Amino acid sequence: FRDIHLKSLNDYKGAQTALQKAVATNDLFVHSTSNGATVPALISNHLKLPTYQLVKSATGVDNDPRVVEARDLAANDLTTVAQSATTYLGTVYAVQVKVCKAMINPTNAAERFAEALQSYSGTIISGVGSTDLNRWTPCITMLKAAFLQELEDLNLEFCARQAKAAKAKETKATLVATARQDAEMIDAIKPVGELISE
């Protein structure tokens, strides 16, 4: 039973870590699209018109109306693809967060734990020739309740760590912004000659 408990506990902690990473990835993506850019650099860096090299004697190719029209059409198509890719990637990251949140449902995890214990105990009981496969069910029910409490406590600790990390990140961002403003104020009061010499 101990091995099943440790595996179930490690799986749950792994799911918490996966959720943390999924949320961070989603937040980073959302932040990259909310800074005035409709298409984040992650996508726009990959979607570009191909480069080409012309022979020296072929002058005026870039300005030919057919080339200009084809280039404009391709650029418009790339814009459409970039917007679709942004929507697609945003959806992927949002769904990933939902899937990870479902993985850390303590009730479901406790149920899986109890099912694993029931299967294991059934194998042992039937292996010794007994027909009462529900013999350990009362014990498993109590272990399930204790495991559920343990998972709920883990969730509280996880949420507290997340809140503390978010607060630290916010404090750091505030300190950086304040330091930047202080530096700008110092530069603003310097004489022009001193700024030029720097």
Short mmCIF file of C-alpha atoms in Angstrom, two decimals:
data_model
loop_
_atom_site.label_atom_id
_atom_site.label_comp_id
_atom_site.label_asym_id
_atom_site.label_seq_id
_atom_site.Cartn_x
_atom_site.Cartn_y
_atom_site.Cartn_z
CA PHE A 1 0.00 0.00 0.00
CA ARG A 2 2.90 2.33 0.80
CA ASP A 3 4.27 2.16 -2.75
CA ILE A 4 0.84 2.98 -4.18
CA HIS A 5 0.56 5.89 -1.75
CA LEU A 6 3.98 7.27 -2.72
CA LYS A 7 3.28 6.88 -6.44
CA SER A 8 -0.11 8.56 -6.12
CA LEU A 9 1.38 11.38 -4.07
CA ASN A 10 4.24 11.90 -6.53
CA ASP A 11 1.79 11.88 -9.44
CA TYR A 12 -0.26 14.56 -7.71
CA LYS A 13 2.78 16.72 -6.96
CA GLY A 14 3.87 16.27 -10.58
CA ALA A 15 0.43 17.44 -11.70
CA GLN A 16 0.80 20.55 -9.51
CA THR A 17 4.17 21.29 -11.11
CA ALA A 18 2.68 20.74 -14.57
CA LEU A 19 -0.12 23.17 -13.74
CA GLN A 20 2.38 25.76 -12.55
CA LYS A 21 4.34 25.47 -15.83
CA ALA A 22 1.17 25.53 -17.93
CA VAL A 23 -0.09 28.67 -16.20
CA ALA A 24 3.30 30.37 -16.59
CA THR A 25 3.40 29.51 -20.30
CA ASN A 26 -0.16 30.73 -20.83
CA ASP A 27 0.48 33.94 -18.89
CA LEU A 28 3.63 34.63 -20.89
CA PHE A 29 1.75 34.12 -24.15
CA VAL A 30 -1.17 36.30 -23.05
CA HIS A 31 1.28 38.99 -21.94
CA SER A 32 3.07 38.86 -25.32
CA THR A 33 -0.22 39.45 -27.13
CA SER A 34 -1.41 42.19 -24.80
CA ASN A 35 1.55 44.52 -25.31
CA GLY A 36 -0.02 46.12 -28.35
CA ALA A 37 1.15 43.36 -30.65
CA THR A 38 -1.66 41.37 -32.19
CA VAL A 39 0.83 38.68 -33.20
CA PRO A 40 3.53 37.74 -30.68
CA ALA A 41 7.16 37.56 -31.75
CA LEU A 42 7.05 33.80 -31.17
CA ILE A 43 4.86 33.54 -34.26
CA SER A 44 5.91 36.55 -36.33
CA ASN A 45 9.57 35.47 -36.24
CA HIS A 46 8.64 32.26 -38.05
CA LEU A 47 6.23 33.68 -40.60
CA LYS A 48 8.13 35.76 -43.12
CA LEU A 49 8.26 36.04 -46.85
CA PRO A 50 11.18 34.10 -48.29
CA THR A 51 14.28 35.99 -49.26
CA TYR A 52 15.63 35.77 -52.77
CA GLN A 53 18.66 36.84 -54.71
CA LEU A 54 18.37 38.32 -58.17
CA VAL A 55 21.00 38.34 -60.85
CA LYS A 56 22.75 41.69 -61.17
CA SER A 57 21.46 42.41 -64.64
CA ALA A 58 17.77 41.93 -63.65
CA THR A 59 17.06 45.47 -62.52
CA GLY A 60 13.62 46.68 -61.58
CA VAL A 61 12.23 43.25 -60.69
CA ASP A 62 11.22 44.40 -57.20
CA ASN A 63 9.21 47.29 -58.63
CA ASP A 64 7.46 45.31 -61.35
CA PRO A 65 3.67 45.55 -60.78
CA ARG A 66 3.30 41.75 -60.91
CA VAL A 67 5.95 41.30 -58.21
CA VAL A 68 4.47 44.08 -56.08
CA GLU A 69 1.00 42.55 -56.37
CA ALA A 70 2.27 39.04 -55.55
CA ARG A 71 4.28 40.37 -52.58
CA ASP A 72 1.27 42.27 -51.22
CA LEU A 73 -0.95 39.20 -51.63
CA ALA A 74 1.60 36.99 -49.87
CA ALA A 75 2.01 39.54 -47.04
CA ASN A 76 -1.78 39.65 -46.56
CA ASP A 77 -1.92 35.86 -46.52
CA LEU A 78 0.87 35.74 -43.94
CA THR A 79 -1.03 38.24 -41.78
CA THR A 80 -4.08 35.98 -41.89
CA VAL A 81 -1.97 32.92 -41.07
CA ALA A 82 -0.24 34.76 -38.21
CA GLN A 83 -3.57 35.77 -36.69
CA SER A 84 -4.89 32.21 -37.02
CA ALA A 85 -1.69 30.83 -35.50
CA THR A 86 -2.02 33.27 -32.60
CA THR A 87 -5.58 32.15 -31.94
CA TYR A 88 -4.54 28.51 -32.27
CA LEU A 89 -1.59 28.80 -29.88
CA GLY A 90 -3.64 30.80 -27.38
CA THR A 91 -6.28 28.06 -27.44
CA VAL A 92 -3.65 25.35 -26.97
CA TYR A 93 -2.18 27.07 -23.92
CA ALA A 94 -5.60 27.82 -22.38
CA VAL A 95 -6.78 24.21 -22.84
CA GLN A 96 -3.49 22.96 -21.41
CA VAL A 97 -4.19 24.95 -18.23
CA LYS A 98 -7.71 23.48 -17.97
CA VAL A 99 -6.40 19.93 -18.44
CA CYS A 100 -3.72 20.47 -15.80
CA LYS A 101 -6.29 21.94 -13.39
CA ALA A 102 -8.43 18.83 -13.83
CA MET A 103 -5.40 16.68 -12.95
CA ILE A 104 -5.10 18.27 -9.50
CA ASN A 105 -8.67 17.61 -8.44
CA PRO A 106 -8.12 16.04 -4.98
CA THR A 107 -11.36 14.04 -5.07
CA ASN A 108 -10.51 12.42 -8.40
CA ALA A 109 -6.94 11.71 -7.28
CA ALA A 110 -8.19 10.11 -4.06
CA GLU A 111 -10.63 8.00 -6.09
CA ARG A 112 -7.80 6.80 -8.36
CA PHE A 113 -5.75 6.02 -5.25
CA ALA A 114 -8.59 3.95 -3.77
CA GLU A 115 -9.09 2.10 -7.07
CA ALA A 116 -5.38 1.22 -7.19
CA LEU A 117 -5.52 -0.03 -3.60
CA GLN A 118 -8.67 -2.07 -4.30
CA SER A 119 -7.05 -3.64 -7.36
CA TYR A 120 -3.87 -4.44 -5.45
CA SER A 121 -5.71 -5.88 -2.46
CA GLY A 122 -7.97 -7.92 -4.75
CA THR A 123 -4.91 -9.44 -6.40
CA ILE A 124 -3.41 -10.38 -3.03
CA ILE A 125 -6.68 -11.73 -1.60
CA SER A 126 -7.45 -13.84 -4.64
CA GLY A 127 -3.81 -14.98 -4.75
CA VAL A 128 -4.15 -16.63 -1.35
CA GLY A 129 -7.37 -18.32 -2.37
CA SER A 130 -9.89 -16.17 -0.50
CA THR A 131 -13.18 -15.28 -2.16
CA ASP A 132 -13.99 -12.20 -0.05
CA LEU A 133 -12.46 -9.54 -2.32
CA ASN A 134 -14.04 -6.72 -0.29
CA ARG A 135 -12.25 -7.77 2.87
CA TRP A 136 -10.00 -4.67 2.91
CA THR A 137 -12.62 -2.21 1.65
CA PRO A 138 -13.18 -0.56 5.08
CA CYS A 139 -9.42 -0.03 5.43
CA ILE A 140 -9.19 1.34 1.88
CA THR A 141 -12.09 3.71 2.57
CA MET A 142 -10.26 5.12 5.60
CA LEU A 143 -7.00 5.39 3.65
CA LYS A 144 -8.85 7.17 0.85
CA ALA A 145 -10.26 9.73 3.31
CA ALA A 146 -6.81 10.30 4.83
CA PHE A 147 -5.27 10.63 1.37
CA LEU A 148 -7.93 13.12 0.34
CA GLN A 149 -7.11 15.23 3.41
CA GLU A 150 -3.40 15.01 2.56
CA LEU A 151 -4.08 16.20 -1.00
CA GLU A 152 -6.24 19.07 0.19
CA ASP A 153 -3.43 20.14 2.53
CA LEU A 154 -0.99 19.93 -0.40
CA ASN A 155 -3.33 22.15 -2.41
CA LEU A 156 -3.38 24.75 0.36
CA GLU A 157 0.43 24.72 0.54
CA PHE A 158 0.65 24.93 -3.26
CA CYS A 159 -1.73 27.90 -3.39
CA ALA A 160 0.18 29.64 -0.60
CA ARG A 161 3.48 29.14 -2.46
CA GLN A 162 1.92 30.46 -5.67
CA ALA A 163 0.55 33.53 -3.90
CA LYS A 164 3.91 34.17 -2.25
CA ALA A 165 5.74 33.84 -5.59
CA ALA A 166 3.25 36.18 -7.28
CA LYS A 167 3.68 38.73 -4.49
CA ALA A 168 7.48 38.51 -4.77
CA LYS A 169 7.28 38.96 -8.54
CA GLU A 170 4.98 41.96 -8.14
CA THR A 171 7.29 43.50 -5.52
CA LYS A 172 10.31 43.01 -7.77
CA ALA A 173 8.50 44.61 -10.72
CA THR A 174 7.55 47.58 -8.53
CA LEU A 175 11.15 47.98 -7.35
CA VAL A 176 12.46 47.83 -10.92
CA ALA A 177 9.90 50.41 -12.08
CA THR A 178 10.77 52.69 -9.17
CA ALA A 179 14.50 52.37 -9.85
CA ARG A 180 13.91 53.11 -13.53
CA GLN A 181 11.88 56.23 -12.67
CA ASP A 182 14.56 57.37 -10.23
CA ALA A 183 17.23 56.95 -12.90
CA GLU A 184 15.13 58.89 -15.41
CA MET A 185 14.61 61.68 -12.89
CA ILE A 186 18.34 61.89 -12.22
CA ASP A 187 19.00 62.06 -15.97
CA ALA A 188 16.28 64.68 -16.37
CA ILE A 189 17.92 67.09 -13.96
CA LYS A 190 21.44 66.73 -15.41
CA PRO A 191 22.71 69.58 -17.55
CA VAL A 192 22.63 68.93 -21.30
CA GLY A 193 26.41 69.16 -21.58
CA GLU A 194 26.86 66.41 -19.01
CA LEU A 195 24.40 64.13 -20.80
CA ILE A 196 26.21 64.67 -24.12
CA SER A 197 29.56 63.78 -22.58
CA GLU A 198 28.12 60.49 -21.31
#
